[in-house]
Amino acid sequence: MIDPMWAVVLGVCLFTIGLWGAVTRKNAIIVLMCIEIILNAVNLNFVAAAAQHGDVTGWVYTVFAIAIAAAEVAIGLAIFLSFYGHNETISLDEMELLKH
Amino acid sequence: MSGAIDYALWIPVLPIVAFPIILFLGNVFKGTDAWRGRWKEGGTIATVVMGTSLGLSIWLIIGYIGQVTGHESVGQVGNWLSFHMVENGNLVSYSFGFGMYLDHVSVMLLFVASFLCFLIAIFSLGYMNSDPVNLDRNHRFYAEFLLFCAGMLGMVLADNFLWLFIFWEIMGLCSYLLIGFYYERPSASYAAKKAFLTTRVGDVFLLIGLLILWNLFGSLDFSVVWAEDNIAAVDAGTLKIALFMMFVGAVGKSAQFPLHVWLPDAMEGPTPVSALIHAATMVNAGLYLVARMYPFFASPAMSGEFTDLAILIAWIGGITAFMAALIAFVQKDIKKVLAYSTMSQLAYIFTGLGAALWFANTGHEEIALLAFGASMFHLFNHAMAKGMLFMASGSVIHEMHHAHHEVAHHDGEHEGHGDNDHFDAQDMSNMGGLASKMPITATAMAVGSASIIGIPLIGGFWSKEGIVGAAWKACLTPGGAWMLGPALLVLITAGMTGFYMSRMWFMTFAGKPKTPVANGVVEQTPFIPIPLVTLTVMTLGGIVFAGFEFVHWVADGHAEMHFSHVLSGIGAEMSHAFLPSGEENGGLIYLVTMLTIVISTIVGPGTAMALYGGRLQKGEKAKPWLAWLVSLSARVRKNNHFDNSTWANSGLAESLHQRLHFDAWYDSAMLKIVVPFANACAWFDQHIIDGAIKGIEYGSQEGSSVIRRLTTGSGRDYIMMAALGTLAIFLLIWGVA
Amino acid sequence: MADNTNMTMRDREFALVAGLLAISAVLMYVFPSIAVENSAGQIDWITLPLVAFPIIAGAVLMAFASMQPYRLKDRIGQPIKLISVVFALMMLGISSGLLFGWLESIDWDISRYNRYELEFEYSWMQTIGVSWHVGLDGLSFSMVWLTTVLIPIVMITTWEEKMGWYHHPLILMMGGALIGVFVALDFFMFYVFWELTLIPMFFLILKWGGEDRRYAAQKFFIYTFTGSVVMLLGIVTLYFLQPSSQALIDQGVLTGRTFDMTQMAIGAQESANADIAWLGINMQKALFLMFLLGFLVKLPAVPFHTWLPDAHVQAPTAGSMLLAGVMLKMGGYGLFRVCTTLFPEALLEYQWLLLTIGMVSLVYGSFVCLGQTNLKRLVAFSSVSHMGIILLGIATMEPLGFAGAIFMMFAHGIISPLLFAVAGAFKHHYHTLEIGSMRGMAKHSPWLATFMMFGWMASLGLPLLAGFVAEITVLIAFWKAFGWWVILPGVTLIVTAAYYLWSMQKTIFEGGDDGEMPESLGGAPAPDISLWEVSGMMLLAMLTVLFGVLPWIFFDMMTGYAYGLFDGILLNVIGGGA
């Protein structure tokens, strides 16, 4: 078995990539994908911890996180689709309705 | 006495109860014939009520004189207000109650007040109700009149200083309401405000004096405060301050210098108001208060402590007497002459009281009682005479108004009321020769003036001599050197009084009518003659009162009036007045008395006759006693007339016309100091204090618009903020842990 | 179709009126037999009839009115107003019954510290130590009676106000909330009702007010709320400073402490008897200041008073009458209930502070009055000035001063509604409040002029009217405590007379035969006030005379309260020193 630490490292890298993408990208769908990457990184972290300690709690958290990520993507996509229907764009730069 | 006592509370309560009733009925029945006619818009009710009060008062007085010596406290109701104070770590209980106190002074004033209130109510029936300008608002007059009477009667009967003060203020309110009766006139409205505010200044001093007094004695009840033991136990200095403050209150209420400015303006009110409030009753309240300070001065424990206060009182009296008489020299308005005369005569009483208090405080008890009695007797005489004089002047003014109406309408020009205002029915230079046209009024005025001047044997003579004598005795007694001023002033003023009162009478009644209006005057108003005749008799009967040893009785709580020995009493008084007594300095005092008689009876009136006398118009016949007076004045004028135009046009006269500038000073002090300060405070409040709040509002709004910029509306920014925030929390927890 | 609607409407009206009256009558009749009794055998007349019913009834009436279609709202207005008045009169009946002993025989001259009549305690939020604890003593009963007498009078005076179907129930709710403040003996409950009173007043100003009403309503709400939040801080601090009691924890109170005022008072009294400063002198001073800020903003005292003129000028007549009549007294009430009862040592330390603030309010307030040209602002500042007397009365540290201050709260609570009714009537009928714009109104509006004069005279302290008793009692104690400083109140008496007389001279007097009408009247004939306004003002005037001539009706219970306060705790503090 590889050292679970490597999984954590991979997780950190994935987290950074995902975070960078979520903050930087213009396209809303891409941002959603990046958030998925973040969530996957977190899942990796949990699994690694579970593997290291042999505690099933980690896997339970992972299953929860996957389910919640799926629900969140569904809602997010629905919102963006509806927004596109009104405004013909899903560029985050142009979603400024809540500006002060 | 017991029967009368049960009803004594009704004396002030009856008018108070009738006050809202008249207001209510007046509002409901305004304009109806019955209300205007039979009910005289409330005048009937007012007269009946005051008559009942008078009856009850007389019953009470008769019972009192017959059965009681000294004083009596009746009808005590405790616990109007009960409370506690902390003393030496304990809670002590106190209370204010309400009761009635009868002694010689209060009985005398009770009679004066109720008698005059009744007579003036009758006078108003004629005066107010026959003047068309008062139509449909007389109910307000009678209601306020009754409230005032209740205040005066209540004050006279009260048995503690708190209720004295309460009724004092009620009278102030009614004075304000009645002076401003013709409220649509700016001058009346202004005069009412001036009266209230000036007396208010005095009232604040009085209030503070009462606070000090309460804190000294733990009570304001007369029986507690005058008890010798209690007086001995308090600090003399503090008591003197309290008495001084109370005196300032009296100065305000009785229109003495320097709080005198409101009285001449108060003549804006209808004449019955001037007669009642500003001659006969309310202005006596100040005198009553000072009279009630006598036991403090007479207390052996305080001997010698209050002499300077007594001398101050006498000085204020002297100055005011002289000043008022001087200003009266140049007055053209008949009511203003009487107003200044009132001021002057009240000042006389203050001088007499000052002398009495000085004697009391230096241990000369007998002379003190005589001086005190003389002052109180002068109050009595003055109230009767001045009330009558005002009513008589009201009669003159009323008939002049009627005559003016006749003249104006006879000429075929139906002038509106506005034009009437241009003809001043109160200006004596429009009158003249009325002695034949208004016999009753002329007689009343002559007798009243004589009483005020101090013509021998008539009313005021008996008391005035007493006051002048007391003042001179005081300045001749060792330690009384300061009394020379008041004594001199009072002596000179006697002559001046003779002059200006006679001037008033002769300008109005002697000579030829100066205008067609005066020519057309007829004495025709009903009800007015009744009080005039009654009071003429009372004034002439002053000699009888003197015979009762009234002076002695009023002052000394244990003296009795000797009704059965009237004639011998009169004889004793006459000898007392006209013959030198054997006492110390008796010769000098006798000289002074004679001098006073001479200048007040001969020099003063003589000068007036020389300037203003004159025969009546051809064909006019006056009553015999008036005719004698008029022809005397004509003869004096023919022989002794001199030109007084240099005096009349001098700077002094000009200054007197401006009332010696006091009014102007007070007005400008208000306008230049108080009002700008108030405006500054208002500005400060709106811009600085509220400005601070507005600054906070503005600042928070500005701050909010700065912070709001965080909400960029951009999703990416929010994600960044969320991430950074999470990182921060993580670091914090990591750091803390 | 129209006929159909009319008949349905009338039926609904009758149903509403009859139904609510019937329910109330049944409740009132059945109430004594089902009501709770306390250990002294008294029935709880406070919780339901005086506090809960008005609030609930007001809410129900407003809800009912809001459900009506707009065009029918006018028709529903009359019955709703009538029901509101009936409720208010029932409240007045109960409180008067308690006063004169018709309902319970109670001697209101209690003279004991921390003793209350009609004391009832129900558990409410056990877990944090909050209970529904009500009771009345000499201080609070006078305020409760004042409120119950003012609510119907306000309703009568403003009978013709627009949107009456919301207006009168709102006043009813206000009354219930105000009484809740005065009867509360638990700090949580006290604070809840304290804030609750803000809400109806806010809406009254917002919906029925003048041109600048939005600004005024917001300023009023936020300003007083800020003061109250500081007070809340004080309450919570006080709560956590109490020692935690195991007995309470066993009963289910998580923190082992209670918000109960009476328990804290017992603690304070024990400390005073032992010559120790309760909770430590510094903590006590801090708490005193926190509470003081809240109360000073409410009173209002200079310099926290600037919300009052704006609120008053923009508020409708009912709002002003209640605001000046009762709401301001909450500040004074709080000072007595909290600061003097629980923090006596701090009170002694800060006597100078109360003296200064009171004196500044009194003198400065009266001079600012003199510089006003708006009638309502003038009366508002005169309220500020009179509230200064309350602070002076407390500062004297004499039972007479305390009793006088409480009587000032009471007397001012009767006189200032009259003043504001007059000012409101001016605004209503002449459409202006500028003093310089008119002359000679007495000729055209004699009733209004009469009540103006009466109210003005009462406010400047004319004897035989209620205000005089308050002033003289405070002044007597003031001389004893502070000597010659009494000159300043003396000057204020003169200035007060000056501004009142000046404003009368310029509005109702002068002006010749026709007067000088303000332009805002637009040439219409000058009106006199309506019968409703006359009735309300007449009732207030009669009450003023009543309590001026017979002050002992309430003064005795105030003296008793002050005696109890001193006997119970303050004498120890003054004598022993903390």
Short mmCIF file of C-alpha atoms in Angstrom, two decimals, chain A residues 19 22-26 31 92-93 95-96 98-100, chain B residues 705 708-716 718-720 723:
data_model
loop_
_atom_site.label_atom_id
_atom_site.label_comp_id
_atom_site.label_asym_id
_atom_site.label_seq_id
_atom_site.Cartn_x
_atom_site.Cartn_y
_atom_site.Cartn_z
CA LEU A 19 -9.72 26.69 -6.02
CA ALA A 22 -13.20 28.54 -9.23
CA VAL A 23 -11.81 31.94 -8.53
CA THR A 24 -10.35 32.67 -11.94
CA ARG A 25 -12.61 31.23 -14.62
CA LYS A 26 -15.33 33.18 -16.30
CA VAL A 31 -16.55 27.05 -12.08
CA LEU A 92 -19.69 35.30 -14.35
CA ASP A 93 -18.45 38.76 -15.29
CA MET A 95 -23.85 38.35 -13.55
CA GLU A 96 -23.89 41.59 -11.57
CA LEU A 98 -26.51 41.95 -6.80
CA LYS A 99 -23.94 44.71 -7.19
CA HIS A 100 -24.34 47.46 -4.52
CA SER B 705 -21.67 53.31 1.34
CA ARG B 708 -21.07 48.40 0.60
CA ARG B 709 -18.47 48.31 -2.10
CA LEU B 710 -17.55 44.85 -0.90
CA THR B 711 -20.69 43.56 -2.58
CA THR B 712 -19.30 43.61 -6.07
CA GLY B 713 -21.96 41.33 -7.43
CA SER B 714 -19.30 39.22 -9.00
CA GLY B 715 -19.47 35.54 -8.14
CA ARG B 716 -15.75 35.11 -8.42
CA TYR B 718 -17.49 35.98 -3.43
CA ILE B 719 -15.84 32.65 -3.88
CA MET B 720 -12.50 34.27 -3.20
CA ALA B 723 -12.08 30.82 0.56
#
